[in-house]
Every structure is written in structure tokens, then in C-alpha cells.
Coordinates of C-alpha atoms and ligand atoms in Angstrom, one line a residue:
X220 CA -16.6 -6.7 9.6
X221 CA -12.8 -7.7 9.3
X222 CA -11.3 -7.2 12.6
X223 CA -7.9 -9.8 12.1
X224 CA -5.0 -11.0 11.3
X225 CA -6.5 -13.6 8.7
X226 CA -7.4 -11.6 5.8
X227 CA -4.0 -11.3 5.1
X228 CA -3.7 -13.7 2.4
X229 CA -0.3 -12.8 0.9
X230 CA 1.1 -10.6 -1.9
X231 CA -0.7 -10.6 -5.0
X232 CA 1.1 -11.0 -8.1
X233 CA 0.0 -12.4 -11.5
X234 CA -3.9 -13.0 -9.8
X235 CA -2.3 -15.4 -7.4
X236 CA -2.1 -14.9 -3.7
X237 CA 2.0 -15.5 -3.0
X238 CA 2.9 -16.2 0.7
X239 CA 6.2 -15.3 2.2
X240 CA 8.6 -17.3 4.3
X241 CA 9.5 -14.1 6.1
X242 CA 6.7 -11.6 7.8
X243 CA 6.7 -8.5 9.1
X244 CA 4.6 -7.1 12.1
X245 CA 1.9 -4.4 11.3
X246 CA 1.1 -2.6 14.3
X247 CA -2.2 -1.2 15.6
X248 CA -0.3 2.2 16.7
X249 CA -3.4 3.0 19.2
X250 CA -2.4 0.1 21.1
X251 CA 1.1 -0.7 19.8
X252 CA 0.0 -4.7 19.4
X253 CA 0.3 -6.7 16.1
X254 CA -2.8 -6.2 14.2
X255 CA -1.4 -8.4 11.2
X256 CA 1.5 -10.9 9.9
X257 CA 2.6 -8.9 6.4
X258 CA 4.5 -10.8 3.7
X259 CA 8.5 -9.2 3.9
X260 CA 8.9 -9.8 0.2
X261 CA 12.1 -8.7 -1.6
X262 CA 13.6 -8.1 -5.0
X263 CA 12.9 -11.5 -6.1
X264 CA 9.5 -11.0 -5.4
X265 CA 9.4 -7.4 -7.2
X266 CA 11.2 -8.7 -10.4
X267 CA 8.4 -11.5 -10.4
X268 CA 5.4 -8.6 -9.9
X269 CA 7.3 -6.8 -12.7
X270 CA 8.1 -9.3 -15.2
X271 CA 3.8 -10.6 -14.8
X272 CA 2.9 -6.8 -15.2
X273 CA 4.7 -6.5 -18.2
X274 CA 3.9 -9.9 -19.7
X275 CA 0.1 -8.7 -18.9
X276 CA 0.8 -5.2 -20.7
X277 CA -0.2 -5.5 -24.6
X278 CA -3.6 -7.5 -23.9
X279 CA -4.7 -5.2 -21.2
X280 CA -3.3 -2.2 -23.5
X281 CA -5.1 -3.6 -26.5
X282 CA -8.5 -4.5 -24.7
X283 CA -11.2 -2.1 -25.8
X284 CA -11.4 1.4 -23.8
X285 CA -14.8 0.5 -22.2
X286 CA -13.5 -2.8 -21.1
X287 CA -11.1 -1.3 -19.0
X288 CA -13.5 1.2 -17.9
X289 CA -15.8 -1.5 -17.0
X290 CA -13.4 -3.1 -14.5
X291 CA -12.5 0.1 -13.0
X292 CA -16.7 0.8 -12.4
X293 CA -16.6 -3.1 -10.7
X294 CA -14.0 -2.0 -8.6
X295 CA -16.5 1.0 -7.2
X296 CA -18.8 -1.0 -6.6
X297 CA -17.2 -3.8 -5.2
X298 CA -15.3 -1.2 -2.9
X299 CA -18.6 0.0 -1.9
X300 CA -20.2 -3.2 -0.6
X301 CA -16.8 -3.6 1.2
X302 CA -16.6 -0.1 2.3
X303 CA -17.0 -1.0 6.4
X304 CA -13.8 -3.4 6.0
X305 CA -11.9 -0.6 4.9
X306 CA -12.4 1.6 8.0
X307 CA -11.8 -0.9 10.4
X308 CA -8.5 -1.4 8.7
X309 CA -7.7 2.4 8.3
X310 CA -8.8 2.9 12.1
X311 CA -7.2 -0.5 13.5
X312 CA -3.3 -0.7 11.0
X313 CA -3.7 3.2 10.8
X314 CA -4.8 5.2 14.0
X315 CA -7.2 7.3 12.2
X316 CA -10.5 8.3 13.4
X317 CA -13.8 6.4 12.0
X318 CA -14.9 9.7 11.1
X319 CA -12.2 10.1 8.5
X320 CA -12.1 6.5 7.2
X321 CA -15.5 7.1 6.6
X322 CA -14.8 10.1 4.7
X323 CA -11.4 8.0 2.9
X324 CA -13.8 5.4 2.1
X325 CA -16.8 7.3 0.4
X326 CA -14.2 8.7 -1.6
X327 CA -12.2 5.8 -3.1
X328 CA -15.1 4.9 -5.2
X329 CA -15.5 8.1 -6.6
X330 CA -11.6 7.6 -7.9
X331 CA -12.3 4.6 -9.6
X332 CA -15.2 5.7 -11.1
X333 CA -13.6 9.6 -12.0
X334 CA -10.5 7.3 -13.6
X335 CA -13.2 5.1 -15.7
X336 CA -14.5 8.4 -17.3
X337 CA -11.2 8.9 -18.7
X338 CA -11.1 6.0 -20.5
X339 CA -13.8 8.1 -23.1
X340 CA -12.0 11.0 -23.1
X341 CA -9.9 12.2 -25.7
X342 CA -6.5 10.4 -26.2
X343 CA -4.8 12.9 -29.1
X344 CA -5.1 15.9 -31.0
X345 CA -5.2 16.8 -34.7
X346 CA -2.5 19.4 -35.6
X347 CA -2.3 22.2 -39.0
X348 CA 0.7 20.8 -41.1
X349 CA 3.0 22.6 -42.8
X350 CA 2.7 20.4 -46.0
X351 CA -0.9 19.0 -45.5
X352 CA 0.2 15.9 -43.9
X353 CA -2.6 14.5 -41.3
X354 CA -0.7 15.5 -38.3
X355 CA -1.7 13.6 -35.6
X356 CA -0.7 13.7 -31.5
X357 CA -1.3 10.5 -30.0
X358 CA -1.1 9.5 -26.3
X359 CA -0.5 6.0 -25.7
X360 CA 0.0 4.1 -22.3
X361 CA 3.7 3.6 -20.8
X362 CA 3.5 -0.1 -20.4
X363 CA 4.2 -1.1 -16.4
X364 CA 4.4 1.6 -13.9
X365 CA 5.7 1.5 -10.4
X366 CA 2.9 2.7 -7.9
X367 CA 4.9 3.7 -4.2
X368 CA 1.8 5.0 -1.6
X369 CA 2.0 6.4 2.1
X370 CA -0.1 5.5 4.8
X371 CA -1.8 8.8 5.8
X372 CA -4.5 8.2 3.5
X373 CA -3.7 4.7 2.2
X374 CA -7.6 4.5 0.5
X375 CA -7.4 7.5 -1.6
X376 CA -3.6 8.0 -2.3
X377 CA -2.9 4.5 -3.4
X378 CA -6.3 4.7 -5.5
X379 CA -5.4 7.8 -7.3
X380 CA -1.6 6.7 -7.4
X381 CA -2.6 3.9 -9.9
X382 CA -6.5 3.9 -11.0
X383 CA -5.8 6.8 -13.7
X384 CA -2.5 4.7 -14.7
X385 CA -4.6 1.5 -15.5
X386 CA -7.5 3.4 -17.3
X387 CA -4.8 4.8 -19.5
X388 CA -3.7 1.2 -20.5
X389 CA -0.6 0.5 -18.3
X390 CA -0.5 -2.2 -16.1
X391 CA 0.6 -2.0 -12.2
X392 CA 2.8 -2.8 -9.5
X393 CA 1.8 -1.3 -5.9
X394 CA 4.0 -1.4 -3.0
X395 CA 2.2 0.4 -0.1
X396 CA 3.2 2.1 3.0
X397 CA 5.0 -0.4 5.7
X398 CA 2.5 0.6 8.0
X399 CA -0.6 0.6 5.8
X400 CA 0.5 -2.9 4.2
X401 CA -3.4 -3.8 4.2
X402 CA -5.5 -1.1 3.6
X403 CA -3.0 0.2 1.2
X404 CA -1.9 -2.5 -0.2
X405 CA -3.6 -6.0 -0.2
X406 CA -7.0 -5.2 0.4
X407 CA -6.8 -3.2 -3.1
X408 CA -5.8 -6.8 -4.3
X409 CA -8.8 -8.0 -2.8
X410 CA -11.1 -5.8 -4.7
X411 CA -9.4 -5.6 -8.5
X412 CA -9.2 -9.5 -8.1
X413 CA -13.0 -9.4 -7.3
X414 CA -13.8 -6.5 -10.5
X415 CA -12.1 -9.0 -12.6
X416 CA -8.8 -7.5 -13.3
X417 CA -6.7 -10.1 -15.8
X418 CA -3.7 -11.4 -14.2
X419 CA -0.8 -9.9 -13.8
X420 CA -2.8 -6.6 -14.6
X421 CA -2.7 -5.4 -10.8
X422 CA -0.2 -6.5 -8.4
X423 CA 0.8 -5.9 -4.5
X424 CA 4.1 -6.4 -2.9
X425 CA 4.8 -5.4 0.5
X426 CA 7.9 -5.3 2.6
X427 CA 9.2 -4.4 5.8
X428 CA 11.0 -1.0 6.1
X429 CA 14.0 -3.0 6.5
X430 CA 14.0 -4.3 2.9
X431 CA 12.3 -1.0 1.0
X432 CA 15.2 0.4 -0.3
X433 CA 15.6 -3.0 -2.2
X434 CA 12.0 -3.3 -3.3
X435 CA 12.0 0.5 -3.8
X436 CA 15.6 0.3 -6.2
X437 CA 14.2 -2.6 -8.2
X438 CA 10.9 -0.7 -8.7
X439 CA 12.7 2.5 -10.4
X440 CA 15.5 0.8 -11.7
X441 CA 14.3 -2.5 -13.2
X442 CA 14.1 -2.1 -16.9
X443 CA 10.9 -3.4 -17.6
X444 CA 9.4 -0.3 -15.3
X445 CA 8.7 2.6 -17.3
X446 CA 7.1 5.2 -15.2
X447 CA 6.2 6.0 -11.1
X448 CA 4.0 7.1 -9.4
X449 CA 5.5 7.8 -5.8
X450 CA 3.9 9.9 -2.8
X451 CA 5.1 10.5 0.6
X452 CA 8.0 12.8 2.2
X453 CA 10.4 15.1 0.7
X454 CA 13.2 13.1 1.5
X455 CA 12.5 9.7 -0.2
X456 CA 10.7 11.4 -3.0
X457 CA 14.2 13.7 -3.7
X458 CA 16.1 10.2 -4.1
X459 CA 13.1 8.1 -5.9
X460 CA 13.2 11.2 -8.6
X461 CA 17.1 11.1 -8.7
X462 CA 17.0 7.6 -9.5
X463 CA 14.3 7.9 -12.4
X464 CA 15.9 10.7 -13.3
X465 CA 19.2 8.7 -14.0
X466 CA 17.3 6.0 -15.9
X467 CA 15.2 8.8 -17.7
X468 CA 11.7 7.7 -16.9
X469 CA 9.0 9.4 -15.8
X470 CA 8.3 10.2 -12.0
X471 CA 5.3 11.6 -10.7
X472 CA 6.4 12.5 -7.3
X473 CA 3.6 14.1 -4.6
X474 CA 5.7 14.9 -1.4
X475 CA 5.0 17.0 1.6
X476 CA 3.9 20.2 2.4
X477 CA 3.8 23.0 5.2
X478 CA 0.8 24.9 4.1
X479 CA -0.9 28.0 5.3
X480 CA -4.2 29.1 6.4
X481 CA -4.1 33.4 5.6
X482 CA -6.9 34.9 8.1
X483 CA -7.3 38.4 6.5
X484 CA -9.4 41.0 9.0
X485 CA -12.3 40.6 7.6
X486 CA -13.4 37.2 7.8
X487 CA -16.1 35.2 9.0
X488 CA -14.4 34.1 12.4
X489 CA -16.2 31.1 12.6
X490 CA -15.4 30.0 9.4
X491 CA -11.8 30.9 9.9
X492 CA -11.2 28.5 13.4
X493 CA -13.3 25.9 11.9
X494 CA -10.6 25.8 8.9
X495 CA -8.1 26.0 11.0
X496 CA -9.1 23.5 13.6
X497 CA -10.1 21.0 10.5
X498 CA -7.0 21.7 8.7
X499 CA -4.4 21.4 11.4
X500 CA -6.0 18.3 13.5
X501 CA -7.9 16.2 11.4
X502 CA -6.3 13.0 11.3
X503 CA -4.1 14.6 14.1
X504 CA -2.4 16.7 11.6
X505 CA -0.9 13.9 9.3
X506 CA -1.9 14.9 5.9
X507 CA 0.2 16.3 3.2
X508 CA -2.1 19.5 3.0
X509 CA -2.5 19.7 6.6
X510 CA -2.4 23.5 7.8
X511 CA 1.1 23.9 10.0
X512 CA 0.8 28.1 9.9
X513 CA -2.3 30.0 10.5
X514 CA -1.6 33.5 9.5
X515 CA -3.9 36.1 10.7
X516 CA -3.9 39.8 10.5
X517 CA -2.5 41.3 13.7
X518 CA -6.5 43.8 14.3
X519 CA -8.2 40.3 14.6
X520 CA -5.2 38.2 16.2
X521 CA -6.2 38.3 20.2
X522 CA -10.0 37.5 19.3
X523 CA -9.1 34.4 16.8
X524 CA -6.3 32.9 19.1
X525 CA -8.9 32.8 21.8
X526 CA -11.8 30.9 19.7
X527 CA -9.3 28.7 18.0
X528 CA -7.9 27.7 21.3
X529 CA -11.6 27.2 22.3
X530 CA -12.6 24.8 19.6
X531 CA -9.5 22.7 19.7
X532 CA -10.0 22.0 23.2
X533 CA -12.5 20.3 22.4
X534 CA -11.1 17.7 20.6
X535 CA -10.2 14.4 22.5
X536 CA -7.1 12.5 22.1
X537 CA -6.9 8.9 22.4
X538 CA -7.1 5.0 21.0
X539 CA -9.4 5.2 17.8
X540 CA -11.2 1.8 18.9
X541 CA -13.2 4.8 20.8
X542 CA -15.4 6.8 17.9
X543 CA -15.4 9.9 20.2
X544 CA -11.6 10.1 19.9
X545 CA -11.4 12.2 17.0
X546 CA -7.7 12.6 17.8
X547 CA -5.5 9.4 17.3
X548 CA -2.1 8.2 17.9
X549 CA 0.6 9.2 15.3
X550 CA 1.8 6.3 12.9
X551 CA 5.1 5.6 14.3
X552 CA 7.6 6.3 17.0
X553 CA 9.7 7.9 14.3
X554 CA 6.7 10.5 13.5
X555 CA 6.3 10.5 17.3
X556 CA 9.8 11.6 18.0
X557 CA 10.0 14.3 15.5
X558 CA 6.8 15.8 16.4
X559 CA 7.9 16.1 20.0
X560 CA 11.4 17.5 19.1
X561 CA 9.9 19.9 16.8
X562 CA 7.9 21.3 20.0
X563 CA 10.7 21.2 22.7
X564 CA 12.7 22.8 20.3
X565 CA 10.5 25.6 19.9
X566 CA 9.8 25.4 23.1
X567 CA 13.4 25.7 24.2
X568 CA 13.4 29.4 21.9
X569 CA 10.8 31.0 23.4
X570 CA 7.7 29.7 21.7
X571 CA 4.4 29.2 24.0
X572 CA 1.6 26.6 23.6
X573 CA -1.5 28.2 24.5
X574 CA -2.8 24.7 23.6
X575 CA -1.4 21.1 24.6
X576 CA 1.8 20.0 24.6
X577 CA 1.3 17.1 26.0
X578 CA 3.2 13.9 24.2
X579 CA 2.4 10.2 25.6
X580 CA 3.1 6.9 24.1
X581 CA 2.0 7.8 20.7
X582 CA -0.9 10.4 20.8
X583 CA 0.0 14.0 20.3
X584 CA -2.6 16.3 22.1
X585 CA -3.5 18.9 19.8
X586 CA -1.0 22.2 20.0
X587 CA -1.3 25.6 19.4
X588 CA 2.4 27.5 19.9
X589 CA 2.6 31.1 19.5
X590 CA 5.6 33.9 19.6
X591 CA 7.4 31.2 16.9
X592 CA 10.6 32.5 14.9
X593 CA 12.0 31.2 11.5
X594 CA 14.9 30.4 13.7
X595 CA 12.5 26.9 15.2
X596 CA 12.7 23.7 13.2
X597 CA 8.9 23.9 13.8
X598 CA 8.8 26.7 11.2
X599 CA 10.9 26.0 8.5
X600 CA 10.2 21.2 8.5
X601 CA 7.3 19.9 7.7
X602 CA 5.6 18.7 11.0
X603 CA 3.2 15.8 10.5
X604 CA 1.5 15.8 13.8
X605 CA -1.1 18.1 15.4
X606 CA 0.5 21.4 15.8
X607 CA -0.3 24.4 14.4
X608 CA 1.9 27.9 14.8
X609 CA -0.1 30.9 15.1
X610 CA 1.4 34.1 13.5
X611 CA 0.0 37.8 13.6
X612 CA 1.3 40.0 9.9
X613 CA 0.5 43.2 9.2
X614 CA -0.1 43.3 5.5
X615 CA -1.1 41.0 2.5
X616 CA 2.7 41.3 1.3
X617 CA 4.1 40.2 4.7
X618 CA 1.0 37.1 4.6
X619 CA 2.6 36.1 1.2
X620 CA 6.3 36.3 2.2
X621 CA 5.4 34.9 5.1
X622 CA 3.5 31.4 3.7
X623 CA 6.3 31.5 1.3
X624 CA 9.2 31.6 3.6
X625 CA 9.6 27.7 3.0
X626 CA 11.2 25.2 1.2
X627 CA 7.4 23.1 0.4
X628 CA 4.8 24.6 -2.1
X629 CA 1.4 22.4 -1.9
X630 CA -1.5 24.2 -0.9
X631 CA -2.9 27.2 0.9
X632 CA -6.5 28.5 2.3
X633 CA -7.4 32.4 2.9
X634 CA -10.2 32.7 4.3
X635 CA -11.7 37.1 3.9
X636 CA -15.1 38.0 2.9
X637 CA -13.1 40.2 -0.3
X638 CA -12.9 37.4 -3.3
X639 CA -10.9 39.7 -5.1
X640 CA -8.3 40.4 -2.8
X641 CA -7.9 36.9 -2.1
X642 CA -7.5 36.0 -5.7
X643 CA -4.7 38.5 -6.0
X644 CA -3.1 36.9 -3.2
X645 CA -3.4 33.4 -4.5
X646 CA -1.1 34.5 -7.7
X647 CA 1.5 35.4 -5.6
X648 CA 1.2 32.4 -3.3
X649 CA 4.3 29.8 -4.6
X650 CA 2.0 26.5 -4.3
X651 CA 0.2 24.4 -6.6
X652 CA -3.2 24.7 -5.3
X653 CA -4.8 27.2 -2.9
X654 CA -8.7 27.4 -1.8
X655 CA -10.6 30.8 -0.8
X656 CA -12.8 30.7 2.1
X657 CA -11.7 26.8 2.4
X658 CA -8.6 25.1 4.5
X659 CA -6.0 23.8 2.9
X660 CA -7.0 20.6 2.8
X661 CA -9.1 19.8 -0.3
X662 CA -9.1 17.2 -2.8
X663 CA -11.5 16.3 -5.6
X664 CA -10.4 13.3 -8.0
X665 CA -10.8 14.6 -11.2
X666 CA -8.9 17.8 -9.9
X667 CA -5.0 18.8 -11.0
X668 CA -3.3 17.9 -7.4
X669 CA 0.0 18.7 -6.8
X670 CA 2.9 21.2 -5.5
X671 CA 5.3 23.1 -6.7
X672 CA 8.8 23.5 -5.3
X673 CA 10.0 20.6 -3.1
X674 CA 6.3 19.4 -2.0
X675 CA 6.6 17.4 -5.9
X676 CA 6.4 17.3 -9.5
X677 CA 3.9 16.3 -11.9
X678 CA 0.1 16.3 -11.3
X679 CA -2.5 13.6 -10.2
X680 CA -5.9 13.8 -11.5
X681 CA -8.3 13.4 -14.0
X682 CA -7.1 14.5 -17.1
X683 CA -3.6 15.1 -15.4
X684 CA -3.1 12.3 -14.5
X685 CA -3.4 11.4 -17.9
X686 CA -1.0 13.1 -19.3
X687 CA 1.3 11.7 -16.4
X688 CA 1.1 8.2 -16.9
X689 CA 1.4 8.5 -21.0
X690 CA 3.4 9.3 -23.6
X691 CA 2.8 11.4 -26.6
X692 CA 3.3 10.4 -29.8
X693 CA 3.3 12.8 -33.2
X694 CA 2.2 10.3 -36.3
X695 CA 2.0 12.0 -39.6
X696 CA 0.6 10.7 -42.5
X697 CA 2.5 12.3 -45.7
X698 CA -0.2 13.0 -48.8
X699 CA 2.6 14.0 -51.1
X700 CA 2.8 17.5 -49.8
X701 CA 6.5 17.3 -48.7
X702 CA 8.9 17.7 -50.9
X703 CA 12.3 16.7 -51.1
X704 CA 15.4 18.2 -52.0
X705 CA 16.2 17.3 -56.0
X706 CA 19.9 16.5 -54.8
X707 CA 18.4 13.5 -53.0
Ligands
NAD940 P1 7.8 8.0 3.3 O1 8.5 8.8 2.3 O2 8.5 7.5 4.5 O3 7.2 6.7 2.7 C1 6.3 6.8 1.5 C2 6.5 5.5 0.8 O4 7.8 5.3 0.3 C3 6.2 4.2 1.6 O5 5.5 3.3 0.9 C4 7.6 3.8 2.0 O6 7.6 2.4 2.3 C5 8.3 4.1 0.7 N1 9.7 4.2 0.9 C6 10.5 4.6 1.9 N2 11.8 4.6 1.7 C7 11.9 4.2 0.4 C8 13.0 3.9 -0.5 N3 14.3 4.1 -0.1 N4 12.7 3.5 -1.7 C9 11.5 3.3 -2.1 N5 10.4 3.5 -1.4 C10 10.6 3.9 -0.1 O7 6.5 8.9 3.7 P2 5.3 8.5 4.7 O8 5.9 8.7 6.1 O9 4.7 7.2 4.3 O10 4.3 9.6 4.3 C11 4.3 10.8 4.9 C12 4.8 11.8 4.0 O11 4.1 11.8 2.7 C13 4.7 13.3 4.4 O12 5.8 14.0 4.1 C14 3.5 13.8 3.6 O13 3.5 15.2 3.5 C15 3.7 13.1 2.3 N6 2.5 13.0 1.6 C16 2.3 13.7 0.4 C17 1.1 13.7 -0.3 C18 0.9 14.5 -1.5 O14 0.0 14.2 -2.3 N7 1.7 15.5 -1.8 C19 0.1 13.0 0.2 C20 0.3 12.2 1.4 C21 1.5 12.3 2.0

């Protein structure tokens, strides 16, 4: 099982392994020691992976659909004979818990092999003309597209940031999370290299956060890039859209979240504190579609509190080395210090936690606060870390105004033994996914996935994804139907 520093074999561009006069350190955040040496490439570097990618763009393009998709079904399996050396990485370089890199790592394979499907799916549509041309709508890949990925889930977000992109023809150039370098990043080289992807096809640059604006500029704004495919926070996603935007290429930009789980009266209470516990803590609370607000009717509010408190204490906190720690650290003293500002602050305004609190080098106990008001930052920013707020409401309206009193729009879970009543709710929720009798947190990879309002734009998955990373093209072929104007 890999367990060191030496895997690290540099970036990979055109199918060769490039090493890097300058490194960066990749911490194991459990333990805060070096877990690996990480090539600080710059925008030399970048234009190199760009100019290969494109050079590799019409063969790969041109190569037969079940070619591609033949590659992309390697990559599966090669994935799945690797699979332990991906959760060693994911719980050493990312803090998470073995149980959910064993989850991230049954899953990646199913992205690969959800993307190779789409290579047999339809790529057009036949239109009625108005003068009996053949009236075609092609879609047609965009050539090299920029793949950005965070490190919360660096196995499935970087997979389904750029496996759907290469099915559709395009060729790649991934630059992963700072602090997910490896199991974001350059063990994904690892495996397309070992599938058999051409060179120049696939490529992985990495960089210090020091240097990512530059990489990150180059990867929008070099010419030769036609499309991105970014995920991670609000903030950075705002600017890398900006930037497209001013170029006018395409952006596909997944971004955070501060989702809600609605409790309605009648609901299976142990249903509803599992989703909650689930959906706030796992991977101590660090996923886009994490649950921030639980929402529950104020007739059922006292006897949920005092269950959900009840499971959550159960869940230990500490280094991830330790399977029974199903709480790690956060990422990053940055995280670290806005999760524990967010709960001083609400602290400080007359919130309680009836649950933790407690903040030490980088682990976050889990933390249940109560009596919040919109006025706490805790409220209205997206927290990252394992705290939930617990909320009583009165009526569906209030639930609704109530998940939608915030800037982000991903996802949403009501749990109520009524379907109905719950689907009338969903309409009204402003995200771009919501799950009945289910947390927020769900994902599927043939699924559209995606927000609405400032948690992104544009849609991952299956068929969406797709249409994201492709253009369409209307061909007509004229049978002497149109006619002219005699004057011409
Ligand atoms: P981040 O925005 O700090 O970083 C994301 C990626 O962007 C990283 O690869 C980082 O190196 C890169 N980056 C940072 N600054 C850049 C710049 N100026 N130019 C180009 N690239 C730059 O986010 P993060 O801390 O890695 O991830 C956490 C955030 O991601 C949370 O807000 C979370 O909600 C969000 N997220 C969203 C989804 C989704 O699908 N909607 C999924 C996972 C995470």
C-alpha cells in the first residue's frame, strides 16, 4: 500500500513524468508533517501542458468513439486494482476518514465507466426544415479544456471534472487542489498513463498556492484553452467565471453551498438524525452538499434536538491514521480559522452549542448551536467544518424562506412521511438538486449535479456533462429547396 513520499514522480505532461526544480510541501493535516515533496510548477509549465494537449487534440478527437471509451473502461479497472492506494492517500494528504475514502474510491470507477457509456450515446439531432434541407445539430468536442478540482473529494470531483470531457473528444489539463496534489492530481496521471491514454491526451500540473493565480490565469486565459471545468468556493469560482467570461469561453463552475435538511412533523425520527448527523459530519462537514441548517418543525423540535445531540456524540474526533476516528482534522489552518470564527462569532450573539465547541490544532469536534440569528456569519457563509445550526419554523412557507434566506443554491433534503407535500416544497426550494427522505448530500454520476445561484453554473453529469464540455453545431444540407431572391 503506498504510504510515502516516493510515488511522487513529477507532473505529467505529454506522457512524460516532468520534475520540478522548486517543490512544495503537502502536509498530512492529522499530524501537520510533510507527507510528500509536490512539483511547484508555473506558467511555463502550464503553457507546455497546454500546447501538448492541444497538439494531442485532433487524433484523440478523431479516434473512433469506442476507442476512447475503451480507455476510459481501462482506467476503471486499473483504478480498481489500485483502489487501496487511493485511500491511503485521501486519509494520509487529506484528513478524511477510511470509511469515506472507501466510499470516494468505489465510486471513481463508476465515473469512468458512467463517462465511457457516453461515448454511444447520441451526439446530434435531426431537425424539420423549412425548405427540406437535412437539418442537422451536431455536437462536437471543444478541443483542450482546463480541468481546476478541490480537495474535499479529490477522487470523485476531479474524475467527473474531466472523464465526461475526454469521452466527448477533448483533451485535458488538470491542476488539482494544493493540498490534494496526489490523490487529485498525479495519481490520476498514474492510472490514465497505465489505461493507455496517448500523450499529451491527459496531463497534471500542480503548484503551490503561492503560484495558482499564475497557473490558474494561464489555464483560463491561454488561447489554446477552450473550455473549464472548475470546482471549489464561491469566491475563486466568481473570478475564474469572470475571466472566461471576458475571453468568452465556456466555464462550468460547481461552487459551494449552505444546504438545508427540512424536518417536517411527521417524519421518521430516526431517519431524520441519521440524515442530519450523516449530512453535517461526514468528512467533518467539508463537502459542498454538506447540511449547515437543519430545519425542523417547532411540535417535534425538543425531541429531535435531543436524539441528534445523542448520535453526534458519538462520533470521535481525531488523527484519521485511527479507523475509529470518523471525525478528522480540517484541511488547512485557513479552514481551521474560519470555522472557529464562525462559532465564537455566534457564540459572541447569543447562540448555544448543545454539542462541542471544542477547536484544537486542526480537528473541529462536531457542533450543534442553537438560538442562531441571520444576524451570525454562521448563518448567512458557507461553513465547511462540522457545525450544524438547529432551527425550529412553524410552517412549510417559513421552512422555504427560511433554506432560502442565502446567497448559495446547491441542494436540500426533507425528510416527512407526506411525498406529496414534500414535492411541493422542493419547487419552491431555490437549489439545483433536492432529495426527499434523503440528506443533502447525494451524488450519482450519470446525474445533472449542480446549483443554482452563487453555489455555480452549468451541470456535471452524464448527459450534462455532455452538453457542457461541447459545442453544437447546426449543418444543413440544401436539396434545392431554398430559393433565392431573383434580384440576386
Ligand atoms: P478553492 O476555491 O480554494 O480551491 C479550488 C481549486 O481552485 C483548487 O485547485 C485551488 O488551487 C484553485 N484555485 C485557488 N485560487 C485560484 C486562482 N486564483 N486561480 C485558479 N485556481 C485557483 O476551494 P477549496 O478550498 O479547494 O474547496 C472547497 C470549496 O469548494 C467549498 O466552498 C466547497 O463548497 C466547494 N465545492 C463545491 C463542489 C460542487 O460541486 N459544487 C464540490 C466540492 C467543493
Amino acid at each position: 500500500m503506498l504510504d510515502s513520499t516516493s510515488h511522487i514522480k513529477g507532473m505529467f505532461i505529454g506522457g512524460e513524468w516532468i520534475t520540478s526544480a522548486r517543490t512544495f510541501d503537502d502536509i498530512n493535516p492529522s499530524t501537520g508533517s510533510v507527507w510528500a515533496q509536490v512539483p511547484d510548477g508555473g506558467r511555463v509549465e502550464t503553457r507546455d501542458a497546454i500546447a501538448t494537449a492541444q497538439a494531442a487534440f485532433p487524433a484523440w478527437a478523431a479516434l473512433h468513439f469506442q476507442e476512447r471509451a475503451k480507455i476510459l473502461l481501462k482506467a476503471a479497472d486499473v483504478w480498481e486494482r489500485r483502489k487501496m492506494d487511493f485511500v491511503a492517500a485521501a486519509v494520509a494528504e487529506g484528513g478524511g476518514w477510511f470509511g469515506k475514502g472507501m466510499f470516494e474510491t468505489g465510486y471513481v470507477p463508476e465515473v469512468f465507466r458512467a463517462a465511457a457509456a457516453m461515448c454511444y450515446n447520441s451526439i446530434g439531432e435531426m431537425l424539420p426544415s423549412q425548405h427540406g434541407k437535412v437539418s442537422m445539430v451536431e455536437r462536437v468536442p471543444m478541443g483542450v479544456v482546463s480541468v481546476i478540482s478541490p480537495w474535499n473529494m479529490p477522487g470523485i470531483l476531479t474524475s467527473r471534472g474531466f472523464a465526461f470531457a475526454l469521452a466527448a473528444g477533448n483533451t485535458i489539463v488538470l491542476k488539482p487542489s494544493e493540498d490534494t496534489p496526489y490523490s487529485g492530481g498525479l495519481y490520476f496521471g498514474e492510472i490514465m498513463e497505465e489505461a493507455g491514454i496517448p500523450k499529451g491526451v491527459f496531463n497534471v500540473i500542480t503548484c503551490s498556492r503561492e503560484r495558482v493565480s499564475e497557473m490558474g490565469d494561464e489555464m483560463v486565459e491561454n488561447p489554446l484553452v477552450k473550455g473549464v471545468s472548475f470546482t471549489g468556493s464561491t469566491p475563486v469560482g466568481r473570478q475564474i467565471a469572470a475571466k472566461a467570461g471576458a475571453h468568452l469561453k465556456k466555464a462550468c463552475v460547481e461552487l459551494g453551498g449552505k444546504d438545508s435538511l427540512i424536518v417536517l412533523e411527521d417524519a421518521d425520527m430516526e431517519r431524520a438524525t441519521q440524515a442530519a448527523s450523516f449530512g453535517s459530519f461526514m468528512h467533518q462537514g467539508q463537502i459542498c452538499m454538506s447540511v449547515e441548517k437543519v430545519l425542523v418543525h417547532e411540535s417535534i423540535y425538543p425531541d429531535f434536538l435531543r436524539q441528534f445531540v445523542a448520535r453526534a456524540a458519538k462520533l470521535k474526533t481525531g488523527d484519521t491514521a485511527d479507523q475509529s476516528n470518523v471525525i478528522g482534522p480540517l484541511i488547512n489552518d485557513r479552514q481551521v480559522e474560519r470555522v472557529k470564527f464562525q462559532i465564537e462569532d455566534a457564540l459572541s450573539k447569543g447562540a448555544k452549542a448543545v454539542l462541542g465547541g471544542r477547536v484544537w490544532d486542526r480537528f473541529v469536534e462536531p457542533t450543534i448551536l442553537t438560538n442562531v440569528t441571520p444576524d451570525m456569519a454562521v448563518w448567512q457563509d458557507e461553513t465547511f467544518g462540522p457545525v450544524a445550526v438547529v432551527v425550529p419554523f412553524k410552517t412549510d412557507a417559513e421552512a422555504i424562506a427560511l433554506n432560502n434566506d442565502t446567497e448559495y443554491g446547491l441542494s436540500a433534503g426533507i425528510i416527512t412521511a407526506d411525498e406529496n407535500r414534500a414535492l411541493e416544497m422542493s419547487r419552491k426550494l431555490e437549489t439545483g438538486m433536492c432529495h426527499v427522505n434523503c440528506s443533502s448530500v447525494n451524488d450519482e454520476p450519470h446525474v445533472p449535479f449542480g446549483g443554482s445561484k452563487a453555489s455555480g453554473v452549468g451541470k456535471h453529469g452524464g448527459k450534462w456533462s455532455m452538453e457542457t464540455f461541447t459545442e453544437t453545431r447546426w449543418i444543413t444540407l440544401d436539396r434545392g429547396g431554398r430559393p433565392f431572391p431573383p434580384v440576386f
